[in-house]
Amino acid sequence: MDGCFGPADWGFELLRLTILAFQHSLFSGNSLLLKEDAHFCAITINTNAWTNAGHAVNQVYDLLYMMGRDDIPVGVGGEGGIREDGTILPNVGGYLPIIEQGLTTTGGCRYRQAIPKGRYGGILDIDSNYGIRKAFLPQGSRKYHPLQQPTAQQVMIDTISSGPINVFVIGGHTNFAIFLMNNPHLKKNIKHIYVMGGGVRSKNPTGCCPKNASSTCKPRQCGDPGNLFTGYTSNPYAEFNIFGDPFAAYLVLHSGIPLTLVPLDATNTIPIDEEFFDAFDQNQKTYEAQYCFKSLKMTRDTWFDDQYYTSYFMWDSFTSGIATSIMRHSQKNHHGENEFAEMEYMNITVVTSNKPYGISDGSNPFFDGLKIPKFNLKKGGVHSGHVQKSLQDPFCLTENGKGRCKDGYTMEVTGPEGVRVLVATKAKPNQDAKSPLEREFYKSFLDVLNSPEQSGRFKFTNQFPYFKEVFYKPDFGKKKLGKNVIFDMDMSAGDFLALFFLLKVPVEVINLKAILVSPTGWANAATIDIIYDLLHMMGRDDIPVGLGDVYAMNQSDPIFSSVGDCKYVKAIPHGSGGFLDSDTLYGFARHLPRSPRRYTAENSVKFGAPRDTDHPELRQPLALDVWDSVLKTLDSGSKITILTNGPLTTLANIILSRKNTTSLIQDVYVVGGHISHGGTMKGNVFSVPLNEHAELNLYLDPFAAKTVFESDLDIKLIPLRAQRRVSSFPKIIERLCQTKKTPEALFARRLLSTLHHLQEKHHRYRHMHTFLGEILGAVVLADDHSFLNATFKSKPIKLYATGDESMDGQLAIDEKQGKLVKLLRRVNPKAYYDLLANRLGDKKQSAVIASFEEQKRIWTTPPNRTETSS
């Protein structure tokens, strides 16, 4: 089928089939495209750049639900791989650039390390849309579910097989390039490719010295062809979308399919200027317009300097506008004529490696160590040179501060290496000379986004007729509160089960003062919202949650600290059984009730921000903020017990930056570590074969672990050997089936049953028992060793942290240099399962609201009827 029809107001045919391959980011144009004339067939998500798969896919589902488009399939991820001989297996997930892709979803961050992971416009803010996503978007029935989520390749194959289609690529090119490599017979169905990215003749307008600047001002990326603001000292030529996977972009460009490029040349001429911003502020008639403006305003309010209006551009939305305009004119237009941008044909290519070609310096996996280059690439060809390895790659650095690497550069060339491409060069001026809006596209953007046709149906707060935001805070009355405890977690599935348990322990035994998050382990930082939802379910909106550093110790870039390497965290899979599942709690996060608390990018001058946002009181506290505030609440003579269930990043930072407060730490229970006992028992770093004897929590930040182990803290270690003794899924599930059916017990049983089922069904989930063992620390801490018959024995322990991945994180008994640490030696497994199940089934300190479904029933029932029925 060709899907063409002629809208009455245009009088000519318009191709109505479009597939969008994009990275979910602000102003990615998805809302605009949903309202344009183009018939939206499918969305696939690029997950190796500005967003993480689990957060992105659920956000897209919610956006489509708001727009009434649950019919649009969404593809993300996949567990396929690429063999060393270049064989591409089905359903490669696109989590890694092609040059890094092996047989699994674990791998390095050669290109992605240029993108900040945390706040101030980094991946954390994109995953959560600055906190606006959870506050604004309604929640429908579609969600990620393990092994049932359509993959990116599956959606592309199904959609493109159906007939002629246009493809918009407004993110990295990995998914689409793999599709083209594996499905050459379907190329004939692709009529045109529209790409946002690259810079051909562009000159970066940001990072320039003002005209009246002093002689001490040094320009940064001013005049560069690219926009890698974190990496221009090594690569001033690349643009983020192309740099995310240069080889993939090369394959798309050289595919032989007609292609239109909207590079920085054009987008640099359409900034979010003050006049457009003010006009947008006054023109928010639809929910999608409100959502976009709220997002845009937050980027402005949190911008790092006062040059926002000349530094932030309409990248993807401008591309969407140009593409749909060209498509409307397609029947009588062979030169890309459109209302919004000037166009020109250019011969270009994408640089994938640096001269001299044919060298072998360990930087290029396509050639290094292979007799036959991967994909049969030409020896000595354009792909055979040095490939940039990092932001501080010595090959790329020069004495004058301007890098020489060109990986990802969309370079204009002459000769056979170039491809003739239609390129947008400049945004057209507004045809209405009296309008305050300088560009023609500004007006069209606001008109389309505010059009009542194909408009959003509702936002979250009016999705339900009786919505009411409620904070649940307990009244302990005259109860004598127990041991002061802070829980430091990395948000793995086991950590959430441990948190349930801690919240069920009588407050007379454990007084959970705070939760600290170390997002250097199993989950990404935006997953902090699941903690807020779980606390809301349990009626504990009073417990503060502090966010720790997003990089392990010594991993942040020495020049630009908001970016960094992934030397250790690359051991965690991006796909099934890894970040994708942790960030969604294996699909169960959507079952939790929605908390009024959430991560937000709100900020305050008080905490070092350049300006106050609208609601600085909603700022997400950092881990050290929460630590400081908890200390102020301690009674004289009181101390704190810390339970760590992940990497020791946050605790190490407390030791190093709050040295005068560590005396207030009574003891530390560390869940992690492994002593191999003569090499007979292996650790659990399953994705790093060379390191057989480390345990993941200590491996993921070995230098932080070394800091903790060499401190004066009283450490009680819950090692891997003890955890394995209580890691039987059948036994704990059986006990939970026998206990009372509290909401938290039911939730735990369903989650554990899912983990067990996945472990038995798919090899990517073979490590699920790891999370069951992580609950042990909380149970031992609460039991005070009596019911469990837990016994500790002091041993002199030495931890290895030298930068050697084959040794880092390992523990050894060292009588001379080791520090005395109390090791959990024995525990009664049956008593453990009984205590865990009975505590979760206890009606005391149980959930105050069971689920999102219960919340929905409350919000759809008149208040007087709710009160009567209760």
PDB file of C-alpha atoms in Angstrom, residues 224-369:
ATOM      1  CA  ASP A 224      33.437  25.253  15.575  1.00  0.00           C
ATOM      2  CA  PRO A 225      31.509  23.195  13.006  1.00  0.00           C
ATOM      3  CA  GLY A 226      30.157  20.944  15.769  1.00  0.00           C
ATOM      4  CA  ASN A 227      28.372  21.341  19.087  1.00  0.00           C
ATOM      5  CA  LEU A 228      30.081  18.916  21.487  1.00  0.00           C
ATOM      6  CA  PHE A 229      30.214  21.443  24.301  1.00  0.00           C
ATOM      7  CA  THR A 230      31.782  18.830  26.566  1.00  0.00           C
ATOM      8  CA  GLY A 231      34.386  17.664  24.065  1.00  0.00           C
ATOM      9  CA  TYR A 232      35.414  20.444  21.705  1.00  0.00           C
ATOM     10  CA  THR A 233      38.994  20.312  22.991  1.00  0.00           C
ATOM     11  CA  SER A 234      39.318  16.889  21.375  1.00  0.00           C
ATOM     12  CA  ASN A 235      36.657  17.069  18.632  1.00  0.00           C
ATOM     13  CA  PRO A 236      35.338  20.466  17.489  1.00  0.00           C
ATOM     14  CA  TYR A 237      33.717  19.015  14.352  1.00  0.00           C
ATOM     15  CA  ALA A 238      30.984  16.613  15.503  1.00  0.00           C
ATOM     16  CA  GLU A 239      27.333  17.155  16.322  1.00  0.00           C
ATOM     17  CA  PHE A 240      25.789  15.025  19.076  1.00  0.00           C
ATOM     18  CA  ASN A 241      23.330  12.978  16.984  1.00  0.00           C
ATOM     19  CA  ILE A 242      25.957  11.901  14.472  1.00  0.00           C
ATOM     20  CA  PHE A 243      28.716  11.533  17.080  1.00  0.00           C
ATOM     21  CA  GLY A 244      26.548   9.036  18.983  1.00  0.00           C
ATOM     22  CA  ASP A 245      27.338   6.448  16.295  1.00  0.00           C
ATOM     23  CA  PRO A 246      29.361   7.822  13.358  1.00  0.00           C
ATOM     24  CA  PHE A 247      29.592   4.493  11.546  1.00  0.00           C
ATOM     25  CA  ALA A 248      25.806   4.052  11.710  1.00  0.00           C
ATOM     26  CA  ALA A 249      25.301   7.568  10.348  1.00  0.00           C
ATOM     27  CA  TYR A 250      27.757   6.788   7.537  1.00  0.00           C
ATOM     28  CA  LEU A 251      25.745   3.699   6.587  1.00  0.00           C
ATOM     29  CA  VAL A 252      22.475   5.638   6.523  1.00  0.00           C
ATOM     30  CA  LEU A 253      23.973   8.472   4.473  1.00  0.00           C
ATOM     31  CA  HIS A 254      25.534   6.022   1.990  1.00  0.00           C
ATOM     32  CA  SER A 255      22.459   3.754   1.797  1.00  0.00           C
ATOM     33  CA  GLY A 256      21.405   5.020  -1.631  1.00  0.00           C
ATOM     34  CA  ILE A 257      18.065   6.215  -0.255  1.00  0.00           C
ATOM     35  CA  PRO A 258      17.183   9.895  -0.908  1.00  0.00           C
ATOM     36  CA  LEU A 259      18.067  11.874   2.204  1.00  0.00           C
ATOM     37  CA  THR A 260      17.408  15.367   3.506  1.00  0.00           C
ATOM     38  CA  LEU A 261      19.683  16.691   6.232  1.00  0.00           C
ATOM     39  CA  VAL A 262      18.794  19.439   8.676  1.00  0.00           C
ATOM     40  CA  PRO A 263      22.190  20.202  10.249  1.00  0.00           C
ATOM     41  CA  LEU A 264      23.465  22.821  12.667  1.00  0.00           C
ATOM     42  CA  ASP A 265      23.883  25.099   9.651  1.00  0.00           C
ATOM     43  CA  ALA A 266      20.105  25.571   9.709  1.00  0.00           C
ATOM     44  CA  THR A 267      19.224  25.024  13.353  1.00  0.00           C
ATOM     45  CA  ASN A 268      21.824  27.566  14.501  1.00  0.00           C
ATOM     46  CA  THR A 269      19.697  30.180  12.703  1.00  0.00           C
ATOM     47  CA  ILE A 270      16.543  29.435  14.690  1.00  0.00           C
ATOM     48  CA  PRO A 271      17.279  29.929  18.388  1.00  0.00           C
ATOM     49  CA  ILE A 272      14.658  30.057  21.121  1.00  0.00           C
ATOM     50  CA  ASP A 273      14.883  33.836  21.216  1.00  0.00           C
ATOM     51  CA  GLU A 274      13.151  35.994  23.762  1.00  0.00           C
ATOM     52  CA  GLU A 275      10.347  37.093  21.441  1.00  0.00           C
ATOM     53  CA  PHE A 276       9.429  33.522  20.554  1.00  0.00           C
ATOM     54  CA  PHE A 277       9.668  32.440  24.195  1.00  0.00           C
ATOM     55  CA  ASP A 278       7.289  35.230  25.263  1.00  0.00           C
ATOM     56  CA  ALA A 279       4.871  34.433  22.427  1.00  0.00           C
ATOM     57  CA  PHE A 280       4.876  30.771  23.445  1.00  0.00           C
ATOM     58  CA  ASP A 281       4.236  31.765  27.051  1.00  0.00           C
ATOM     59  CA  GLN A 282       1.103  33.602  25.928  1.00  0.00           C
ATOM     60  CA  ASN A 283      -0.065  30.849  23.584  1.00  0.00           C
ATOM     61  CA  GLN A 284      -0.729  27.564  25.391  1.00  0.00           C
ATOM     62  CA  LYS A 285      -4.212  26.491  24.364  1.00  0.00           C
ATOM     63  CA  THR A 286      -3.598  22.730  24.290  1.00  0.00           C
ATOM     64  CA  TYR A 287      -2.108  20.251  26.723  1.00  0.00           C
ATOM     65  CA  GLU A 288       0.722  19.479  24.351  1.00  0.00           C
ATOM     66  CA  ALA A 289       1.557  23.184  24.126  1.00  0.00           C
ATOM     67  CA  GLN A 290       1.539  23.435  27.915  1.00  0.00           C
ATOM     68  CA  TYR A 291       3.790  20.391  28.259  1.00  0.00           C
ATOM     69  CA  CYS A 292       6.284  21.696  25.716  1.00  0.00           C
ATOM     70  CA  PHE A 293       6.362  25.168  27.234  1.00  0.00           C
ATOM     71  CA  LYS A 294       6.797  23.912  30.782  1.00  0.00           C
ATOM     72  CA  SER A 295       9.732  21.841  29.555  1.00  0.00           C
ATOM     73  CA  LEU A 296      11.198  24.745  27.627  1.00  0.00           C
ATOM     74  CA  LYS A 297      10.839  27.116  30.548  1.00  0.00           C
ATOM     75  CA  MET A 298      12.642  24.742  32.858  1.00  0.00           C
ATOM     76  CA  THR A 299      15.575  24.519  30.464  1.00  0.00           C
ATOM     77  CA  ARG A 300      15.782  28.297  30.457  1.00  0.00           C
ATOM     78  CA  ASP A 301      15.428  28.658  34.215  1.00  0.00           C
ATOM     79  CA  THR A 302      18.188  26.097  34.866  1.00  0.00           C
ATOM     80  CA  TRP A 303      20.531  27.282  32.084  1.00  0.00           C
ATOM     81  CA  PHE A 304      24.124  27.610  33.267  1.00  0.00           C
ATOM     82  CA  ASP A 305      24.663  31.215  32.090  1.00  0.00           C
ATOM     83  CA  ASP A 306      22.699  34.244  30.850  1.00  0.00           C
ATOM     84  CA  GLN A 307      23.037  33.396  27.139  1.00  0.00           C
ATOM     85  CA  TYR A 308      20.087  31.005  26.869  1.00  0.00           C
ATOM     86  CA  TYR A 309      18.242  32.928  24.152  1.00  0.00           C
ATOM     87  CA  THR A 310      21.233  32.686  21.830  1.00  0.00           C
ATOM     88  CA  SER A 311      22.346  29.174  22.825  1.00  0.00           C
ATOM     89  CA  TYR A 312      19.244  26.958  22.719  1.00  0.00           C
ATOM     90  CA  PHE A 313      17.827  26.070  19.317  1.00  0.00           C
ATOM     91  CA  MET A 314      14.813  24.399  17.720  1.00  0.00           C
ATOM     92  CA  TRP A 315      16.695  21.314  16.589  1.00  0.00           C
ATOM     93  CA  ASP A 316      14.300  18.405  16.157  1.00  0.00           C
ATOM     94  CA  SER A 317      11.052  20.359  15.945  1.00  0.00           C
ATOM     95  CA  PHE A 318      12.486  22.468  13.118  1.00  0.00           C
ATOM     96  CA  THR A 319      13.463  19.278  11.301  1.00  0.00           C
ATOM     97  CA  SER A 320       9.933  17.934  11.715  1.00  0.00           C
ATOM     98  CA  GLY A 321       8.480  21.127  10.304  1.00  0.00           C
ATOM     99  CA  ILE A 322      10.803  21.164   7.290  1.00  0.00           C
ATOM    100  CA  ALA A 323      10.147  17.489   6.570  1.00  0.00           C
ATOM    101  CA  THR A 324       6.366  17.706   6.725  1.00  0.00           C
ATOM    102  CA  SER A 325       6.389  20.834   4.551  1.00  0.00           C
ATOM    103  CA  ILE A 326       8.560  19.115   1.924  1.00  0.00           C
ATOM    104  CA  MET A 327       6.258  16.086   1.993  1.00  0.00           C
ATOM    105  CA  ARG A 328       3.221  18.276   1.363  1.00  0.00           C
ATOM    106  CA  HIS A 329       4.897  19.684  -1.739  1.00  0.00           C
ATOM    107  CA  SER A 330       6.391  16.364  -2.845  1.00  0.00           C
ATOM    108  CA  GLN A 331       4.449  15.899  -6.064  1.00  0.00           C
ATOM    109  CA  LYS A 332       5.774  19.020  -7.761  1.00  0.00           C
ATOM    110  CA  ASN A 333       8.910  19.668  -5.794  1.00  0.00           C
ATOM    111  CA  HIS A 334      12.287  18.140  -6.558  1.00  0.00           C
ATOM    112  CA  HIS A 335      14.452  20.668  -4.747  1.00  0.00           C
ATOM    113  CA  GLY A 336      13.045  20.404  -1.235  1.00  0.00           C
ATOM    114  CA  GLU A 337      11.001  23.569  -1.480  1.00  0.00           C
ATOM    115  CA  ASN A 338       9.294  24.361   1.818  1.00  0.00           C
ATOM    116  CA  GLU A 339       8.040  27.285   3.843  1.00  0.00           C
ATOM    117  CA  PHE A 340      10.624  27.184   6.596  1.00  0.00           C
ATOM    118  CA  ALA A 341      14.201  26.717   5.376  1.00  0.00           C
ATOM    119  CA  GLU A 342      16.474  27.470   2.468  1.00  0.00           C
ATOM    120  CA  MET A 343      17.780  24.291   0.864  1.00  0.00           C
ATOM    121  CA  GLU A 344      20.870  23.357  -1.117  1.00  0.00           C
ATOM    122  CA  TYR A 345      22.334  20.156  -2.521  1.00  0.00           C
ATOM    123  CA  MET A 346      25.772  19.272  -1.153  1.00  0.00           C
ATOM    124  CA  ASN A 347      28.168  16.351  -1.494  1.00  0.00           C
ATOM    125  CA  ILE A 348      28.954  15.132   2.009  1.00  0.00           C
ATOM    126  CA  THR A 349      30.120  12.107   3.967  1.00  0.00           C
ATOM    127  CA  VAL A 350      30.396  11.163   7.626  1.00  0.00           C
ATOM    128  CA  VAL A 351      33.885  10.821   9.086  1.00  0.00           C
ATOM    129  CA  THR A 352      34.189   7.568  11.039  1.00  0.00           C
ATOM    130  CA  SER A 353      37.945   7.484  11.681  1.00  0.00           C
ATOM    131  CA  ASN A 354      40.921   9.793  11.520  1.00  0.00           C
ATOM    132  CA  LYS A 355      43.900   9.844   9.204  1.00  0.00           C
ATOM    133  CA  PRO A 356      46.329   8.235   8.740  1.00  0.00           C
ATOM    134  CA  TYR A 357      44.240   5.277   7.572  1.00  0.00           C
ATOM    135  CA  GLY A 358      45.398   1.688   7.913  1.00  0.00           C
ATOM    136  CA  ILE A 359      47.041   2.089  11.308  1.00  0.00           C
ATOM    137  CA  SER A 360      46.507  -0.359  14.168  1.00  0.00           C
ATOM    138  CA  ASP A 361      46.740   1.424  17.498  1.00  0.00           C
ATOM    139  CA  GLY A 362      44.111  -0.407  19.549  1.00  0.00           C
ATOM    140  CA  SER A 363      41.406   2.197  18.966  1.00  0.00           C
ATOM    141  CA  ASN A 364      39.482   0.512  16.145  1.00  0.00           C
ATOM    142  CA  PRO A 365      37.628  -2.757  16.889  1.00  0.00           C
ATOM    143  CA  PHE A 366      36.601  -3.049  13.244  1.00  0.00           C
ATOM    144  CA  PHE A 367      40.231  -3.855  12.354  1.00  0.00           C
ATOM    145  CA  ASP A 368      42.467  -4.321  15.392  1.00  0.00           C
ATOM    146  CA  GLY A 369      43.408  -7.955  15.928  1.00  0.00           C
TER     147      GLY A 369
END
